[in-house]
Amino acid sequence: MKLDSKIPDGPLSEKWDRHRFELDLVNPANKKKFEIIVVGTGLAGASASATLAELGYEVKTFCIQDSPRRAHSIAAQGGINAAKNYQNDGDSIWRLFYDTIKGGDFRSREANVYRLAQVSNSIIDQCVAQGVPFAREYGGQLANRSFGGAQVSRTFYARGQTGQQLLLGAYGSLSRQIAADKIRLFTRRDMLDLVVIDGKARGIIVRNLVSGNLEKHSADAVILATGGYGNVFYLSTNSMASNVSAAFASYKKGAFFANPCFTQIHPTCIPVKGSYQSKLTLMSESLRNDGRVWVPKIPGDRRSPGHIQESERNYYLEEKYPGFGNLVPRDVASRNAKLQCDLGKGVGDTQLAVYLDFKDALKRDGQEVIARKYGNLFEMYEKITADNPYETPMKIYPAVHYTMGGLWVDYNLMSTIPGLFVLGEANFSDHGSNRLGASALMQGLADGYFIIPYTIGSYLAEASPEKIDVDHKEFDLSYLNAEARIKKLISIKGKRTVDNFQRELGSILWENCGMSRKNTNLKKAKKLIKELRAEYWENVLVGGSEKDFNQRLERAWRVADFLEFGELMVTDTLERQESCGGHFNEGYQTDENEALRDDKLFCHVSAWEFRGNSRKPRLHKEPLKFENVELTQRSYK
Ligand SMILES: Cc1cc2nc3c(=O)[nH]c(=O)nc-3n(C[C@H](O)[C@H](O)[C@H](O)COP(=O)(O)OP(=O)(O)OC[C@H]3O[C@@H](n4cnc5c(N)ncnc54)[C@H](O)[C@@H]3O)c2cc1C
């Protein structure tokens, strides 16, 4: 199969407009004849559901949680980018496009990223109209702050709770459509399989997480907006429910998985404390607007920060990258934090931390101003660590945060299975090998509010799928397979808990396929994961019944998928013999320890095709063409 990205012809700035004009339309009166399944109610799924229902389609929306409002998107803190240029500080659509392409280390599609920058401004208008309470300047204009990888202020925010406020906006629109009977909402449902009939996505199998019953749901098209796979590392800043299962089930049904090796390790998280911790907490990148990152100059200096004089501190980001300072992109900031800790300059009990210090900002602006910007983050930090960041610097360390890889989609956000569309963090589309801060919310809402409403209509108009019902044999087959897998998991009755397996998988990946990667370690990791997976199916202890509320069973299903997906991730990492963005192979670095790309051999998207459990997945390459920007070695000096 040849990958066709369906990027429209014509000048970059006209592609999306032309494409929208050329796409087929569904007659408004006919929209109600089409049913669309949307899995996920984070920002991508909620915005898509609301918009499609508003257009007239019949929508069925699913999520794991008891309310759409509990989707992981609610955790997003720092903000959302848009090229409004309210500040007149030099921003433009082109600059947002360029920063994003460069931030992703030239491993994303020009056309997608340009479109993202174009629609960014409409997102802000839409959210303001919904009543999202973005922070404002004294004169009433929406306020902006800076995020990494940009020298302009383009991040719109609502204190440190931007995701929550945006999700409430989308949830309001979703609720309006539920009340209008255009959306049927299915909460506490876990998608276990995708049903493909005659090569097209036609439905899903879900488990009712309360009753344990399996259900079949059919539709004319399916949208996955199921978030990212960061929890494959066990410890991450993702919500505990974030998983790869829906995407992985679709991969096994023919959707290619793109760039699974691209994981974002965020530089500012609360460091790991003990071996029984199950979750890590982010301290938003917005804090790097005012916080200064430093370590003691002398390795092994164990004095408390207050006793270390200015002249004894190393503000290593400001020194090494004077152009961007503390606001270098995440991959660069994370690698440098690790480098300092490897040199023995790490701080805190574990010496796996660096300081993020607000002393100067507090002196300059006063506590009230700082509290207004970051108050809830400071409170959260104090609750978790018992240190008051107004008085002593925060201790931070990189942690798994976001995944740039995901199901491969074309320009229309359609996967390699016709009728299966993938939105938000679940797709691979716009961030290359490193996502810039505040760009995930922008992408999820761009996909849901402004792209899918056009592209899915064209698919439905063209494909005009025949009606099918859930008695079709493909539904039965998927149902029986899911049932058998559940029974198998319950029946093993081994000695190790699900969490115990997941913790071990996470540690294999973190050690060997985390911030810094080596071929020898990757080969070792592959073998270890295979062995762990084999043991899992012999020795996992699930307990309870399948016909009941059973959270261990939920997790067991997801960990079974993580164990397979982890291997795919390592395979992809080994295949990409270069360094780019968050993918850092120690064998490929510049003299200054920056990622060294190989544009001759690896300027492509790697898309993996499943070929059965006993065969290696097949690699397909989508070449990336850069016609508007020059491929350069990234520099943030
Ligand atoms: C702590 C934190 C802070 C962040 N801050 C920012 C920020 O300030 N700015 C920014 O741009 N980005 C930020 N991000 C990233 C951003 O929040 C996410 O990338 C984004 O919210 C993902 O949205 P989504 O709609 O794609 O998926 P999610 O919000 O993850 O939603 C996934 C949905 O899919 C459902 N689902 C998943 N699996 C299944 C299944 N098998 N069956 C049924 N339903 C399923 C879930 O129930 C949920 O409704 C942050 C991330 C974290 C972890």
Short mmCIF file of N, CA and C in Angstrom, two decimals, residues 485-552:
data_model
loop_
_atom_site.label_atom_id
_atom_site.label_comp_id
_atom_site.label_asym_id
_atom_site.label_seq_id
_atom_site.Cartn_x
_atom_site.Cartn_y
_atom_site.Cartn_z
N ARG A 485 -10.52 -12.67 25.00
CA ARG A 485 -9.32 -12.06 25.60
C ARG A 485 -9.58 -11.71 27.07
N ILE A 486 -10.77 -11.23 27.36
CA ILE A 486 -11.11 -10.90 28.75
C ILE A 486 -11.10 -12.17 29.60
N LYS A 487 -11.73 -13.21 29.07
CA LYS A 487 -11.80 -14.47 29.83
C LYS A 487 -10.39 -15.00 30.09
N LYS A 488 -9.54 -14.89 29.08
CA LYS A 488 -8.17 -15.38 29.22
C LYS A 488 -7.45 -14.60 30.33
N LEU A 489 -7.59 -13.28 30.30
CA LEU A 489 -6.91 -12.47 31.32
C LEU A 489 -7.36 -12.87 32.73
N ILE A 490 -8.66 -13.05 32.89
CA ILE A 490 -9.18 -13.40 34.22
C ILE A 490 -8.71 -14.79 34.64
N SER A 491 -8.61 -15.69 33.63
CA SER A 491 -8.36 -17.09 33.98
C SER A 491 -6.91 -17.37 34.37
N ILE A 492 -5.99 -16.48 34.06
CA ILE A 492 -4.56 -16.80 34.30
C ILE A 492 -4.28 -17.00 35.80
N LYS A 493 -4.85 -16.12 36.61
CA LYS A 493 -4.72 -16.24 38.08
C LYS A 493 -3.27 -16.47 38.52
N GLY A 494 -2.39 -15.62 37.99
CA GLY A 494 -0.97 -15.78 38.32
C GLY A 494 -0.59 -15.13 39.64
N LYS A 495 0.71 -14.76 39.74
CA LYS A 495 1.20 -14.27 41.03
C LYS A 495 1.57 -12.78 41.01
N ARG A 496 1.69 -12.21 39.82
CA ARG A 496 2.13 -10.80 39.77
C ARG A 496 0.97 -9.90 39.39
N THR A 497 0.89 -8.75 40.06
CA THR A 497 -0.23 -7.83 39.75
C THR A 497 0.02 -7.13 38.42
N VAL A 498 -1.06 -6.59 37.89
CA VAL A 498 -0.98 -5.85 36.63
C VAL A 498 -0.02 -4.67 36.78
N ASP A 499 -0.16 -3.96 37.89
CA ASP A 499 0.69 -2.78 38.11
C ASP A 499 2.16 -3.16 38.16
N ASN A 500 2.43 -4.31 38.75
CA ASN A 500 3.80 -4.75 38.85
C ASN A 500 4.42 -4.95 37.46
N PHE A 501 3.65 -5.53 36.57
CA PHE A 501 4.13 -5.69 35.19
C PHE A 501 4.31 -4.33 34.51
N GLN A 502 3.33 -3.46 34.74
CA GLN A 502 3.41 -2.17 34.04
C GLN A 502 4.61 -1.37 34.53
N ARG A 503 4.86 -1.47 35.83
CA ARG A 503 6.00 -0.75 36.39
C ARG A 503 7.31 -1.25 35.76
N GLU A 504 7.39 -2.56 35.60
CA GLU A 504 8.62 -3.10 35.00
C GLU A 504 8.75 -2.68 33.53
N LEU A 505 7.65 -2.73 32.81
CA LEU A 505 7.70 -2.28 31.42
C LEU A 505 8.15 -0.82 31.35
N GLY A 506 7.56 0.00 32.22
CA GLY A 506 7.90 1.42 32.24
C GLY A 506 9.37 1.63 32.53
N SER A 507 9.89 0.85 33.46
CA SER A 507 11.29 1.08 33.80
C SER A 507 12.22 0.61 32.66
N ILE A 508 11.83 -0.47 31.97
CA ILE A 508 12.64 -0.90 30.80
C ILE A 508 12.66 0.23 29.77
N LEU A 509 11.51 0.82 29.53
CA LEU A 509 11.44 1.85 28.49
C LEU A 509 12.14 3.13 28.92
N TRP A 510 11.95 3.53 30.16
CA TRP A 510 12.56 4.77 30.64
C TRP A 510 14.10 4.66 30.59
N GLU A 511 14.60 3.50 31.04
CA GLU A 511 16.06 3.32 31.07
C GLU A 511 16.66 3.23 29.67
N ASN A 512 15.93 2.59 28.75
CA ASN A 512 16.56 2.27 27.46
C ASN A 512 16.01 3.03 26.27
N CYS A 513 14.81 3.58 26.43
CA CYS A 513 14.19 4.24 25.28
C CYS A 513 13.60 5.57 25.72
N GLY A 514 14.26 6.20 26.71
CA GLY A 514 13.76 7.45 27.28
C GLY A 514 14.45 8.65 26.68
N MET A 515 15.02 9.47 27.58
CA MET A 515 15.59 10.74 27.13
C MET A 515 16.80 10.58 26.24
N SER A 516 17.55 9.50 26.47
CA SER A 516 18.77 9.26 25.72
C SER A 516 18.79 7.80 25.33
N ARG A 517 19.06 7.53 24.06
CA ARG A 517 18.91 6.16 23.56
C ARG A 517 20.20 5.66 22.92
N LYS A 518 20.47 4.38 23.11
CA LYS A 518 21.66 3.76 22.52
C LYS A 518 21.23 2.47 21.85
N ASN A 519 21.84 2.13 20.71
CA ASN A 519 21.40 0.92 20.00
C ASN A 519 21.51 -0.33 20.86
N THR A 520 22.62 -0.45 21.61
CA THR A 520 22.78 -1.67 22.41
C THR A 520 21.66 -1.79 23.45
N ASN A 521 21.33 -0.67 24.08
CA ASN A 521 20.26 -0.69 25.09
C ASN A 521 18.91 -0.99 24.46
N LEU A 522 18.71 -0.47 23.27
CA LEU A 522 17.41 -0.69 22.61
C LEU A 522 17.23 -2.15 22.28
N LYS A 523 18.31 -2.78 21.81
CA LYS A 523 18.21 -4.22 21.49
C LYS A 523 17.90 -5.01 22.75
N LYS A 524 18.56 -4.60 23.84
CA LYS A 524 18.32 -5.29 25.12
C LYS A 524 16.84 -5.10 25.53
N ALA A 525 16.36 -3.86 25.36
CA ALA A 525 14.98 -3.57 25.78
C ALA A 525 13.98 -4.42 25.01
N LYS A 526 14.25 -4.61 23.74
CA LYS A 526 13.32 -5.39 22.91
C LYS A 526 13.18 -6.81 23.46
N LYS A 527 14.34 -7.36 23.81
CA LYS A 527 14.34 -8.73 24.33
C LYS A 527 13.60 -8.77 25.68
N LEU A 528 13.89 -7.79 26.53
CA LEU A 528 13.26 -7.78 27.86
C LEU A 528 11.74 -7.64 27.75
N ILE A 529 11.30 -6.82 26.82
CA ILE A 529 9.84 -6.62 26.68
C ILE A 529 9.18 -7.91 26.21
N LYS A 530 9.83 -8.58 25.25
CA LYS A 530 9.28 -9.86 24.76
C LYS A 530 9.12 -10.85 25.91
N GLU A 531 10.17 -10.93 26.73
CA GLU A 531 10.13 -11.88 27.86
C GLU A 531 9.04 -11.50 28.86
N LEU A 532 8.94 -10.20 29.11
CA LEU A 532 7.94 -9.74 30.08
C LEU A 532 6.53 -10.03 29.56
N ARG A 533 6.35 -9.84 28.26
CA ARG A 533 5.03 -10.09 27.68
C ARG A 533 4.66 -11.58 27.79
N ALA A 534 5.66 -12.42 27.53
CA ALA A 534 5.40 -13.86 27.62
C ALA A 534 5.00 -14.20 29.06
N GLU A 535 5.72 -13.62 30.02
CA GLU A 535 5.39 -13.91 31.42
C GLU A 535 4.00 -13.39 31.78
N TYR A 536 3.66 -12.24 31.23
CA TYR A 536 2.35 -11.62 31.53
C TYR A 536 1.21 -12.60 31.25
N TRP A 537 1.28 -13.24 30.11
CA TRP A 537 0.17 -14.12 29.72
C TRP A 537 0.20 -15.46 30.46
N GLU A 538 1.23 -15.66 31.32
CA GLU A 538 1.30 -16.88 32.15
C GLU A 538 1.04 -16.55 33.61
N ASN A 539 1.39 -15.30 34.01
CA ASN A 539 1.54 -15.07 35.44
C ASN A 539 0.84 -13.83 35.98
N VAL A 540 -0.04 -13.23 35.17
CA VAL A 540 -0.68 -12.02 35.69
C VAL A 540 -1.86 -12.40 36.59
N LEU A 541 -2.03 -11.58 37.62
CA LEU A 541 -3.15 -11.81 38.53
C LEU A 541 -4.15 -10.67 38.35
N VAL A 542 -5.33 -11.01 37.84
CA VAL A 542 -6.33 -9.96 37.62
C VAL A 542 -7.37 -9.99 38.75
N GLY A 543 -7.99 -11.12 38.94
CA GLY A 543 -8.97 -11.23 40.02
C GLY A 543 -10.32 -10.64 39.64
N GLY A 544 -11.32 -10.92 40.45
CA GLY A 544 -12.66 -10.39 40.22
C GLY A 544 -13.33 -11.06 39.04
N SER A 545 -14.43 -10.45 38.62
CA SER A 545 -15.22 -11.07 37.55
C SER A 545 -15.28 -10.13 36.35
N GLU A 546 -15.52 -10.72 35.18
CA GLU A 546 -15.63 -9.86 33.99
C GLU A 546 -17.01 -9.22 33.91
N LYS A 547 -17.96 -9.74 34.64
CA LYS A 547 -19.33 -9.22 34.56
C LYS A 547 -19.59 -8.25 35.69
N ASP A 548 -18.65 -7.41 35.95
CA ASP A 548 -18.77 -6.52 37.10
C ASP A 548 -17.86 -5.32 36.89
N PHE A 549 -18.01 -4.34 37.76
CA PHE A 549 -17.06 -3.23 37.79
C PHE A 549 -15.72 -3.80 38.25
N ASN A 550 -14.70 -3.71 37.41
CA ASN A 550 -13.44 -4.39 37.74
C ASN A 550 -12.27 -3.59 37.16
N GLN A 551 -11.74 -2.69 37.97
CA GLN A 551 -10.71 -1.80 37.44
C GLN A 551 -9.39 -2.51 37.15
N ARG A 552 -9.17 -3.62 37.87
CA ARG A 552 -7.94 -4.37 37.56
C ARG A 552 -8.03 -4.99 36.17
#
